[in-house]
């Protein structure tokens, strides 16, 4: 059997979405990719705009899709692969994993001298075929991600800590402060690096979300609202002494369940943790979901979160419904730049 591996094109998006769904539906029973109103590919697990996307064809038909992405400081090469169920053969998977390995290794020389570099991928825990192929090619489990769901029948009480206020986020004015808080807060998460390191090494990097389309001058007002990401009216900020100290960014809709919402990024600065700020932000978001008629809310987090997010959500009644496994393979030994323990 002859495989052709080629770059993915914009015109491939509908077929890629169908492939991802064909791969995932036997495992999850849901749609995990779609084409939005703008013709863009949207997936449950975000694919960065700067990712190198690949198509595998067998006899002229798309059989697999994969991508490679390695942002600064180039110590983690993120990869992913999806294969049509009828094409899930060891030879094809091996050829694709071999190609991904070659492309991943090209990034090693871009990493800081002496830094450890890994190739990383995240798979559904029940995706037995892909997990087996990855482990056969040297990948090992590194972390577990848990997905929670909540049947939102009642609204929680929003209890504010002394000196803390909450309000709906204004994206046109709040993003700089919210972004800084998120960088600082997420630096305490597994696999992350300090914001000073990321800023230093990314300042000359192109913005991965700014892909030239030729329509840059045709931006309309309503393009600011995205039901699948940081939706207007569903994002909240916490302030103390006039400064942003935390945020909860939510999605009005999910790709898998159009009638469900998602609690997205929850971030609280270290000095304000375990004081009720995260609880208040989460409660405020759930109150808004309930007010708008959403009765199912999902979220996900590191199942051994250093900041305790995996223990926060069950207090609201969230229950696990799915797990994902982060697998890694070392490309170069050296000093670990990431935070791997509290």
Short mmCIF file of the C-alpha atoms (twelve columns), coordinates in Angstrom:
data_MODEL
# 
_entry.id   MODEL 
# 
loop_
_atom_site.group_PDB 
_atom_site.id 
_atom_site.type_symbol 
_atom_site.label_atom_id 
_atom_site.label_alt_id 
_atom_site.label_comp_id 
_atom_site.label_asym_id 
_atom_site.label_seq_id 
_atom_site.Cartn_x 
_atom_site.Cartn_y 
_atom_site.Cartn_z 
_atom_site.pdbx_PDB_model_num 
ATOM 1   C CA . UNK A 1   0.000   0.000  0.000  1 
ATOM 2   C CA . UNK A 2   1.327   3.426  -0.971 1 
ATOM 3   C CA . UNK A 3   0.846   6.434  1.279  1 
ATOM 4   C CA . UNK A 4   1.058   10.030 0.152  1 
ATOM 5   C CA . UNK A 5   1.705   12.611 2.883  1 
ATOM 6   C CA . UNK A 6   1.018   16.194 1.858  1 
ATOM 7   C CA . UNK A 7   0.281   19.568 3.482  1 
ATOM 8   C CA . UNK A 8   -3.365  20.193 4.366  1 
ATOM 9   C CA . UNK A 9   -5.120  23.037 2.558  1 
ATOM 10  C CA . UNK A 10  -8.056  25.231 3.512  1 
ATOM 11  C CA . UNK A 11  -10.180 23.332 1.008  1 
ATOM 12  C CA . UNK A 12  -9.521  20.129 2.977  1 
ATOM 13  C CA . UNK A 13  -11.296 21.455 6.098  1 
ATOM 14  C CA . UNK A 14  -14.683 19.771 5.527  1 
ATOM 15  C CA . UNK A 15  -13.038 16.411 4.865  1 
ATOM 16  C CA . UNK A 16  -10.734 16.853 7.857  1 
ATOM 17  C CA . UNK A 17  -13.738 17.557 10.085 1 
ATOM 18  C CA . UNK A 18  -15.449 14.423 8.785  1 
ATOM 19  C CA . UNK A 19  -12.289 12.398 9.410  1 
ATOM 20  C CA . UNK A 20  -11.869 13.651 12.990 1 
ATOM 21  C CA . UNK A 21  -15.514 12.814 13.696 1 
ATOM 22  C CA . UNK A 22  -15.223 9.376  12.128 1 
ATOM 23  C CA . UNK A 23  -12.154 8.713  14.276 1 
ATOM 24  C CA . UNK A 24  -13.705 10.002 17.505 1 
ATOM 25  C CA . UNK A 25  -17.412 9.139  17.279 1 
ATOM 26  C CA . UNK A 26  -16.971 5.402  18.056 1 
ATOM 27  C CA . UNK A 27  -15.146 6.468  21.243 1 
ATOM 28  C CA . UNK A 28  -17.181 9.447  22.456 1 
ATOM 29  C CA . UNK A 29  -20.442 9.158  20.540 1 
ATOM 30  C CA . UNK A 30  -20.195 12.876 19.731 1 
ATOM 31  C CA . UNK A 31  -19.121 15.334 17.044 1 
ATOM 32  C CA . UNK A 32  -15.674 16.736 17.856 1 
ATOM 33  C CA . UNK A 33  -15.092 18.885 14.762 1 
ATOM 34  C CA . UNK A 34  -17.202 21.166 12.614 1 
ATOM 35  C CA . UNK A 35  -16.984 23.932 10.044 1 
ATOM 36  C CA . UNK A 36  -18.237 27.212 11.478 1 
ATOM 37  C CA . UNK A 37  -20.157 30.010 9.778  1 
ATOM 38  C CA . UNK A 38  -16.884 31.508 8.523  1 
ATOM 39  C CA . UNK A 39  -15.770 28.241 6.936  1 
ATOM 40  C CA . UNK A 40  -13.124 27.620 9.598  1 
ATOM 41  C CA . UNK A 41  -12.338 24.236 11.103 1 
ATOM 42  C CA . UNK A 42  -13.273 24.136 14.796 1 
ATOM 43  C CA . UNK A 43  -12.238 21.217 16.983 1 
ATOM 44  C CA . UNK A 44  -12.776 20.229 20.601 1 
ATOM 45  C CA . UNK A 45  -9.029  20.169 21.151 1 
ATOM 46  C CA . UNK A 46  -7.766  23.460 19.759 1 
ATOM 47  C CA . UNK A 47  -5.457  23.272 16.737 1 
ATOM 48  C CA . UNK A 48  -3.169  26.344 16.704 1 
ATOM 49  C CA . UNK A 49  -3.318  28.463 13.602 1 
ATOM 50  C CA . UNK A 50  0.455   28.198 13.166 1 
ATOM 51  C CA . UNK A 51  0.433   24.385 13.272 1 
ATOM 52  C CA . UNK A 52  1.869   22.438 10.353 1 
ATOM 53  C CA . UNK A 53  -1.068  20.319 9.145  1 
ATOM 54  C CA . UNK A 54  -0.638  17.084 7.229  1 
ATOM 55  C CA . UNK A 55  -2.907  14.813 5.202  1 
ATOM 56  C CA . UNK A 56  -2.267  11.113 4.520  1 
ATOM 57  C CA . UNK A 57  -3.895  9.814  1.342  1 
ATOM 58  C CA . UNK A 58  -4.341  6.187  0.331  1 
ATOM 59  C CA . UNK A 59  -5.436  5.584  -3.262 1 
ATOM 60  C CA . UNK A 60  -6.400  9.241  -3.574 1 
ATOM 61  C CA . UNK A 61  -8.594  9.246  -0.482 1 
ATOM 62  C CA . UNK A 62  -7.874  11.026 2.805  1 
ATOM 63  C CA . UNK A 63  -7.074  8.388  5.419  1 
ATOM 64  C CA . UNK A 64  -5.456  10.383 8.211  1 
ATOM 65  C CA . UNK A 65  -4.840  13.906 9.478  1 
ATOM 66  C CA . UNK A 66  -2.080  15.145 11.764 1 
ATOM 67  C CA . UNK A 67  -0.407  18.333 12.889 1 
ATOM 68  C CA . UNK A 68  2.844   19.574 14.427 1 
ATOM 69  C CA . UNK A 69  3.187   22.731 16.491 1 
ATOM 70  C CA . UNK A 70  6.192   24.020 18.432 1 
ATOM 71  C CA . UNK A 71  5.915   27.510 19.954 1 
ATOM 72  C CA . UNK A 72  8.797   29.242 21.706 1 
ATOM 73  C CA . UNK A 73  10.843  28.327 23.642 1 
ATOM 74  C CA . UNK A 74  10.619  25.150 21.523 1 
ATOM 75  C CA . UNK A 75  10.988  22.647 24.347 1 
ATOM 76  C CA . UNK A 76  7.642   20.923 23.653 1 
ATOM 77  C CA . UNK A 77  6.689   19.798 20.153 1 
ATOM 78  C CA . UNK A 78  2.947   19.216 20.149 1 
ATOM 79  C CA . UNK A 79  1.620   16.619 17.720 1 
ATOM 80  C CA . UNK A 80  -1.706  14.891 17.119 1 
ATOM 81  C CA . UNK A 81  -3.078  12.346 14.675 1 
ATOM 82  C CA . UNK A 82  -6.501  11.082 13.600 1 
ATOM 83  C CA . UNK A 83  -7.121  8.058  11.377 1 
ATOM 84  C CA . UNK A 84  -10.309 6.827  9.729  1 
ATOM 85  C CA . UNK A 85  -11.444 3.636  11.516 1 
ATOM 86  C CA . UNK A 86  -11.224 1.612  8.291  1 
ATOM 87  C CA . UNK A 87  -7.643  2.820  7.797  1 
ATOM 88  C CA . UNK A 88  -6.413  2.110  11.337 1 
ATOM 89  C CA . UNK A 89  -3.601  -0.224 10.361 1 
ATOM 90  C CA . UNK A 90  -0.238  -0.531 12.054 1 
ATOM 91  C CA . UNK A 91  1.673   0.218  8.831  1 
ATOM 92  C CA . UNK A 92  -0.186  3.445  8.127  1 
ATOM 93  C CA . UNK A 93  0.036   4.612  11.740 1 
ATOM 94  C CA . UNK A 94  3.732   3.805  11.773 1 
ATOM 95  C CA . UNK A 95  4.370   5.756  8.583  1 
ATOM 96  C CA . UNK A 96  2.530   8.782  9.942  1 
ATOM 97  C CA . UNK A 97  4.224   8.627  13.335 1 
ATOM 98  C CA . UNK A 98  7.573   8.334  11.586 1 
ATOM 99  C CA . UNK A 99  6.831   11.469 9.556  1 
ATOM 100 C CA . UNK A 100 5.742   13.339 12.690 1 
ATOM 101 C CA . UNK A 101 8.957   12.275 14.439 1 
ATOM 102 C CA . UNK A 102 11.071  13.646 11.592 1 
ATOM 103 C CA . UNK A 103 9.244   16.955 11.643 1 
ATOM 104 C CA . UNK A 104 9.363   17.142 15.444 1 
ATOM 105 C CA . UNK A 105 13.119  16.657 15.518 1 
ATOM 106 C CA . UNK A 106 13.596  19.622 13.212 1 
ATOM 107 C CA . UNK A 107 12.608  21.839 16.135 1 
ATOM 108 C CA . UNK A 108 15.241  20.539 18.542 1 
ATOM 109 C CA . UNK A 109 17.935  22.947 17.389 1 
ATOM 110 C CA . UNK A 110 15.597  25.904 18.027 1 
ATOM 111 C CA . UNK A 111 15.375  25.079 21.739 1 
ATOM 112 C CA . UNK A 112 17.678  26.843 24.215 1 
ATOM 113 C CA . UNK A 113 21.095  25.160 24.591 1 
ATOM 114 C CA . UNK A 114 21.020  22.449 27.216 1 
ATOM 115 C CA . UNK A 115 17.220  22.368 27.454 1 
ATOM 116 C CA . UNK A 116 15.319  19.110 27.433 1 
ATOM 117 C CA . UNK A 117 12.969  18.739 24.441 1 
ATOM 118 C CA . UNK A 118 9.975   16.420 24.225 1 
ATOM 119 C CA . UNK A 119 7.380   15.468 21.644 1 
ATOM 120 C CA . UNK A 120 3.924   15.543 23.238 1 
ATOM 121 C CA . UNK A 121 0.459   14.386 22.255 1 
ATOM 122 C CA . UNK A 122 -2.877  14.156 24.053 1 
ATOM 123 C CA . UNK A 123 -5.322  11.322 23.331 1 
ATOM 124 C CA . UNK A 124 -8.651  10.147 24.639 1 
ATOM 125 C CA . UNK A 125 -8.022  7.540  27.325 1 
ATOM 126 C CA . UNK A 126 -10.261 5.065  25.472 1 
ATOM 127 C CA . UNK A 127 -8.571  5.586  22.087 1 
ATOM 128 C CA . UNK A 128 -6.899  2.184  22.335 1 
ATOM 129 C CA . UNK A 129 -5.448  1.961  18.814 1 
ATOM 130 C CA . UNK A 130 -3.718  5.345  18.841 1 
ATOM 131 C CA . UNK A 131 -2.427  4.844  22.400 1 
ATOM 132 C CA . UNK A 132 -0.965  1.467  21.449 1 
ATOM 133 C CA . UNK A 133 0.781   2.902  18.409 1 
ATOM 134 C CA . UNK A 134 2.189   5.840  20.361 1 
ATOM 135 C CA . UNK A 135 3.537   3.633  23.127 1 
ATOM 136 C CA . UNK A 136 5.021   1.278  20.535 1 
ATOM 137 C CA . UNK A 137 6.934   4.305  19.189 1 
ATOM 138 C CA . UNK A 138 8.390   5.277  22.547 1 
ATOM 139 C CA . UNK A 139 5.737   7.551  24.041 1 
ATOM 140 C CA . UNK A 140 4.976   7.236  27.739 1 
ATOM 141 C CA . UNK A 141 2.059   8.587  29.813 1 
ATOM 142 C CA . UNK A 142 3.023   11.858 31.504 1 
ATOM 143 C CA . UNK A 143 -0.239  13.341 32.804 1 
ATOM 144 C CA . UNK A 144 -3.982  12.731 33.014 1 
ATOM 145 C CA . UNK A 145 -6.659  15.284 32.131 1 
ATOM 146 C CA . UNK A 146 -10.178 14.978 33.562 1 
ATOM 147 C CA . UNK A 147 -13.379 16.280 31.946 1 
ATOM 148 C CA . UNK A 148 -16.307 17.220 34.191 1 
ATOM 149 C CA . UNK A 149 -19.987 17.806 33.504 1 
ATOM 150 C CA . UNK A 150 -22.737 19.402 35.560 1 
ATOM 151 C CA . UNK A 151 -26.513 19.195 35.236 1 
ATOM 152 C CA . UNK A 152 -27.313 22.769 36.218 1 
ATOM 153 C CA . UNK A 153 -30.680 22.537 37.968 1 
ATOM 154 C CA . UNK A 154 -30.067 25.214 40.621 1 
ATOM 155 C CA . UNK A 155 -27.947 28.345 40.760 1 
ATOM 156 C CA . UNK A 156 -25.114 28.575 43.286 1 
ATOM 157 C CA . UNK A 157 -24.680 31.508 45.635 1 
ATOM 158 C CA . UNK A 158 -21.952 33.975 44.669 1 
ATOM 159 C CA . UNK A 159 -20.066 34.710 47.888 1 
ATOM 160 C CA . UNK A 160 -17.415 37.398 47.513 1 
ATOM 161 C CA . UNK A 161 -14.337 37.501 49.743 1 
ATOM 162 C CA . UNK A 162 -13.833 40.826 51.573 1 
ATOM 163 C CA . UNK A 163 -12.462 43.535 49.286 1 
ATOM 164 C CA . UNK A 164 -13.137 41.575 46.066 1 
ATOM 165 C CA . UNK A 165 -15.608 42.570 43.361 1 
ATOM 166 C CA . UNK A 166 -16.812 40.699 40.268 1 
ATOM 167 C CA . UNK A 167 -18.062 42.034 36.963 1 
ATOM 168 C CA . UNK A 168 -18.609 40.939 33.386 1 
ATOM 169 C CA . UNK A 169 -15.433 41.214 31.338 1 
ATOM 170 C CA . UNK A 170 -15.189 43.953 28.725 1 
ATOM 171 C CA . UNK A 171 -12.929 42.376 26.068 1 
ATOM 172 C CA . UNK A 172 -12.073 45.704 24.443 1 
ATOM 173 C CA . UNK A 173 -10.647 47.076 27.666 1 
ATOM 174 C CA . UNK A 174 -9.773  44.142 29.939 1 
ATOM 175 C CA . UNK A 175 -7.684  41.817 27.793 1 
ATOM 176 C CA . UNK A 176 -4.255  43.294 28.659 1 
ATOM 177 C CA . UNK A 177 -4.825  42.948 32.414 1 
ATOM 178 C CA . UNK A 178 -6.610  39.597 32.109 1 
ATOM 179 C CA . UNK A 179 -3.826  38.256 29.897 1 
ATOM 180 C CA . UNK A 180 -1.154  39.215 32.414 1 
ATOM 181 C CA . UNK A 181 -3.072  37.564 35.238 1 
ATOM 182 C CA . UNK A 182 -3.568  34.399 33.200 1 
ATOM 183 C CA . UNK A 183 0.140   34.232 32.359 1 
ATOM 184 C CA . UNK A 184 1.107   34.634 36.008 1 
ATOM 185 C CA . UNK A 185 -1.526  32.200 37.292 1 
ATOM 186 C CA . UNK A 186 -0.917  29.468 34.724 1 
ATOM 187 C CA . UNK A 187 2.830   29.578 35.381 1 
ATOM 188 C CA . UNK A 188 1.970   27.456 38.433 1 
ATOM 189 C CA . UNK A 189 0.427   24.692 36.337 1 
ATOM 190 C CA . UNK A 190 2.046   21.421 35.285 1 
ATOM 191 C CA . UNK A 191 4.079   21.729 32.112 1 
ATOM 192 C CA . UNK A 192 4.130   25.525 32.132 1 
ATOM 193 C CA . UNK A 193 6.942   28.054 32.365 1 
ATOM 194 C CA . UNK A 194 7.114   31.444 34.045 1 
ATOM 195 C CA . UNK A 195 5.648   34.409 32.139 1 
ATOM 196 C CA . UNK A 196 9.039   36.123 32.146 1 
ATOM 197 C CA . UNK A 197 10.566  33.194 30.255 1 
ATOM 198 C CA . UNK A 198 7.724   33.016 27.750 1 
ATOM 199 C CA . UNK A 199 7.705   36.762 27.143 1 
ATOM 200 C CA . UNK A 200 11.457  36.874 26.602 1 
ATOM 201 C CA . UNK A 201 11.440  34.044 24.093 1 
ATOM 202 C CA . UNK A 202 8.171   34.818 22.328 1 
ATOM 203 C CA . UNK A 203 8.600   38.533 21.743 1 
ATOM 204 C CA . UNK A 204 9.837   37.950 18.211 1 
ATOM 205 C CA . UNK A 205 7.419   35.112 17.457 1 
ATOM 206 C CA . UNK A 206 4.554   35.734 14.985 1 
ATOM 207 C CA . UNK A 207 1.070   35.666 16.457 1 
ATOM 208 C CA . UNK A 208 -0.219  32.185 15.684 1 
ATOM 209 C CA . UNK A 209 -3.805  33.403 15.615 1 
ATOM 210 C CA . UNK A 210 -3.120  36.028 12.946 1 
ATOM 211 C CA . UNK A 211 -3.124  34.029 9.758  1 
ATOM 212 C CA . UNK A 212 -3.314  36.334 6.723  1 
ATOM 213 C CA . UNK A 213 -6.581  35.752 4.899  1 
ATOM 214 C CA . UNK A 214 -6.698  38.696 2.525  1 
ATOM 215 C CA . UNK A 215 -9.753  40.013 4.367  1 
ATOM 216 C CA . UNK A 216 -7.978  41.870 7.159  1 
ATOM 217 C CA . UNK A 217 -9.762  45.126 6.360  1 
ATOM 218 C CA . UNK A 218 -13.239 43.563 6.414  1 
ATOM 219 C CA . UNK A 219 -13.687 43.124 10.161 1 
ATOM 220 C CA . UNK A 220 -17.272 43.478 11.311 1 
ATOM 221 C CA . UNK A 221 -18.462 44.268 14.820 1 
ATOM 222 C CA . UNK A 222 -20.094 40.893 15.400 1 
ATOM 223 C CA . UNK A 223 -16.863 39.006 14.708 1 
ATOM 224 C CA . UNK A 224 -15.804 39.857 18.278 1 
ATOM 225 C CA . UNK A 225 -18.325 37.382 19.675 1 
ATOM 226 C CA . UNK A 226 -17.442 33.705 19.382 1 
ATOM 227 C CA . UNK A 227 -19.894 31.178 20.843 1 
ATOM 228 C CA . UNK A 228 -17.110 28.601 21.063 1 
ATOM 229 C CA . UNK A 229 -14.448 30.720 22.770 1 
ATOM 230 C CA . UNK A 230 -14.508 33.483 25.415 1 
ATOM 231 C CA . UNK A 231 -18.098 34.397 24.568 1 
ATOM 232 C CA . UNK A 232 -19.405 37.878 25.258 1 
ATOM 233 C CA . UNK A 233 -21.342 38.049 28.515 1 
ATOM 234 C CA . UNK A 234 -19.983 34.700 29.696 1 
ATOM 235 C CA . UNK A 235 -16.569 35.925 30.921 1 
ATOM 236 C CA . UNK A 236 -15.993 37.440 34.351 1 
ATOM 237 C CA . UNK A 237 -13.159 39.256 36.110 1 
ATOM 238 C CA . UNK A 238 -12.378 39.582 39.805 1 
ATOM 239 C CA . UNK A 239 -10.790 42.776 41.119 1 
ATOM 240 C CA . UNK A 240 -9.214  43.891 44.379 1 
ATOM 241 C CA . UNK A 241 -7.846  47.354 45.058 1 
ATOM 242 C CA . UNK A 242 -8.712  48.343 41.512 1 
ATOM 243 C CA . UNK A 243 -6.592  45.574 39.963 1 
ATOM 244 C CA . UNK A 244 -7.625  42.418 38.105 1 
ATOM 245 C CA . UNK A 245 -6.733  39.396 40.256 1 
ATOM 246 C CA . UNK A 246 -8.589  36.626 38.448 1 
ATOM 247 C CA . UNK A 247 -10.905 35.687 35.619 1 
ATOM 248 C CA . UNK A 248 -13.221 32.963 34.372 1 
ATOM 249 C CA . UNK A 249 -13.579 32.767 30.590 1 
ATOM 250 C CA . UNK A 250 -16.454 30.668 29.278 1 
ATOM 251 C CA . UNK A 251 -17.926 29.444 26.009 1 
ATOM 252 C CA . UNK A 252 -21.632 29.863 25.328 1 
ATOM 253 C CA . UNK A 253 -21.720 26.716 23.199 1 
ATOM 254 C CA . UNK A 254 -19.662 23.558 22.738 1 
ATOM 255 C CA . UNK A 255 -18.820 21.647 19.575 1 
ATOM 256 C CA . UNK A 256 -19.940 18.324 21.031 1 
ATOM 257 C CA . UNK A 257 -23.213 19.556 22.551 1 
ATOM 258 C CA . UNK A 258 -24.708 22.751 21.053 1 
ATOM 259 C CA . UNK A 259 -27.024 23.153 24.050 1 
ATOM 260 C CA . UNK A 260 -24.164 22.926 26.583 1 
ATOM 261 C CA . UNK A 261 -21.805 25.636 27.787 1 
ATOM 262 C CA . UNK A 262 -18.228 25.374 28.946 1 
ATOM 263 C CA . UNK A 263 -16.309 26.806 31.846 1 
ATOM 264 C CA . UNK A 264 -13.044 27.630 30.127 1 
ATOM 265 C CA . UNK A 265 -9.964  29.210 31.663 1 
ATOM 266 C CA . UNK A 266 -10.184 29.887 35.400 1 
ATOM 267 C CA . UNK A 267 -7.218  31.862 36.742 1 
ATOM 268 C CA . UNK A 268 -6.512  33.448 40.122 1 
ATOM 269 C CA . UNK A 269 -3.280  35.121 41.227 1 
ATOM 270 C CA . UNK A 270 -1.395  33.132 43.838 1 
ATOM 271 C CA . UNK A 271 -1.907  35.553 46.793 1 
ATOM 272 C CA . UNK A 272 -5.697  35.308 46.362 1 
ATOM 273 C CA . UNK A 273 -6.027  31.538 46.042 1 
ATOM 274 C CA . UNK A 274 -7.958  29.518 48.601 1 
ATOM 275 C CA . UNK A 275 -9.763  32.679 49.679 1 
ATOM 276 C CA . UNK A 276 -12.932 32.044 47.700 1 
ATOM 277 C CA . UNK A 277 -12.096 34.028 44.544 1 
ATOM 278 C CA . UNK A 278 -12.066 30.986 42.253 1 
ATOM 279 C CA . UNK A 279 -15.270 29.721 43.836 1 
ATOM 280 C CA . UNK A 280 -16.975 33.112 43.328 1 
ATOM 281 C CA . UNK A 281 -15.884 33.351 39.685 1 
ATOM 282 C CA . UNK A 282 -17.139 29.835 38.961 1 
ATOM 283 C CA . UNK A 283 -20.433 30.522 40.726 1 
ATOM 284 C CA . UNK A 284 -20.961 33.751 38.767 1 
ATOM 285 C CA . UNK A 285 -20.439 31.911 35.483 1 
ATOM 286 C CA . UNK A 286 -22.881 29.158 36.463 1 
ATOM 287 C CA . UNK A 287 -25.490 31.724 37.464 1 
ATOM 288 C CA . UNK A 288 -25.210 33.323 34.015 1 
ATOM 289 C CA . UNK A 289 -25.453 29.970 32.219 1 
ATOM 290 C CA . UNK A 290 -28.595 29.158 34.203 1 
ATOM 291 C CA . UNK A 291 -30.102 32.609 33.519 1 
ATOM 292 C CA . UNK A 292 -29.695 32.044 29.775 1 
ATOM 293 C CA . UNK A 293 -31.269 28.614 29.876 1 
ATOM 294 C CA . UNK A 294 -28.171 26.430 29.679 1 
ATOM 295 C CA . UNK A 295 -28.632 23.326 31.815 1 
ATOM 296 C CA . UNK A 296 -25.493 21.373 30.977 1 
ATOM 297 C CA . UNK A 297 -22.051 22.797 31.656 1 
ATOM 298 C CA . UNK A 298 -18.711 21.076 31.054 1 
ATOM 299 C CA . UNK A 299 -15.112 21.853 31.938 1 
ATOM 300 C CA . UNK A 300 -11.742 20.107 32.061 1 
ATOM 301 C CA . UNK A 301 -8.535  20.339 34.049 1 
ATOM 302 C CA . UNK A 302 -5.357  18.587 35.107 1 
ATOM 303 C CA . UNK A 303 -6.461  15.655 37.270 1 
ATOM 304 C CA . UNK A 304 -3.638  16.385 39.714 1 
ATOM 305 C CA . UNK A 305 -3.834  20.180 39.464 1 
ATOM 306 C CA . UNK A 306 -1.232  22.026 41.544 1 
ATOM 307 C CA . UNK A 307 -3.787  24.793 42.171 1 
ATOM 308 C CA . UNK A 308 -6.650  22.493 43.196 1 
ATOM 309 C CA . UNK A 309 -8.990  23.053 40.229 1 
ATOM 310 C CA . UNK A 310 -9.762  19.322 40.099 1 
ATOM 311 C CA . UNK A 311 -11.075 19.598 43.667 1 
ATOM 312 C CA . UNK A 312 -12.982 22.852 43.135 1 
ATOM 313 C CA . UNK A 313 -15.403 21.708 40.442 1 
ATOM 314 C CA . UNK A 314 -16.870 18.704 42.335 1 
ATOM 315 C CA . UNK A 315 -17.967 21.143 45.069 1 
ATOM 316 C CA . UNK A 316 -20.482 22.521 42.572 1 
ATOM 317 C CA . UNK A 317 -21.694 19.047 41.648 1 
ATOM 318 C CA . UNK A 318 -19.480 18.456 38.590 1 
ATOM 319 C CA . UNK A 319 -18.760 14.771 37.923 1 
ATOM 320 C CA . UNK A 320 -16.101 13.191 35.663 1 
ATOM 321 C CA . UNK A 321 -17.314 11.864 32.336 1 
ATOM 322 C CA . UNK A 322 -14.094 11.502 30.315 1 
ATOM 323 C CA . UNK A 323 -10.318 11.318 30.646 1 
ATOM 324 C CA . UNK A 324 -7.460  12.175 28.324 1 
ATOM 325 C CA . UNK A 325 -3.846  11.082 28.572 1 
ATOM 326 C CA . UNK A 326 -0.856  13.298 27.820 1 
ATOM 327 C CA . UNK A 327 1.952   11.187 26.370 1 
ATOM 328 C CA . UNK A 328 5.524   12.305 25.801 1 
ATOM 329 C CA . UNK A 329 8.696   11.090 24.120 1 
ATOM 330 C CA . UNK A 330 12.077  12.665 24.800 1 
ATOM 331 C CA . UNK A 331 13.771  14.137 21.740 1 
ATOM 332 C CA . UNK A 332 16.790  15.555 23.563 1 
ATOM 333 C CA . UNK A 333 17.969  15.181 27.133 1 
ATOM 334 C CA . UNK A 334 18.897  18.188 29.221 1 
ATOM 335 C CA . UNK A 335 17.589  20.594 31.825 1 
ATOM 336 C CA . UNK A 336 13.802  20.577 32.227 1 
ATOM 337 C CA . UNK A 337 12.417  24.067 31.656 1 
ATOM 338 C CA . UNK A 338 8.844   23.165 32.571 1 
ATOM 339 C CA . UNK A 339 7.191   22.944 35.961 1 
ATOM 340 C CA . UNK A 340 6.590   19.234 36.549 1 
ATOM 341 C CA . UNK A 341 6.068   19.190 40.323 1 
ATOM 342 C CA . UNK A 342 4.540   21.650 42.826 1 
# 
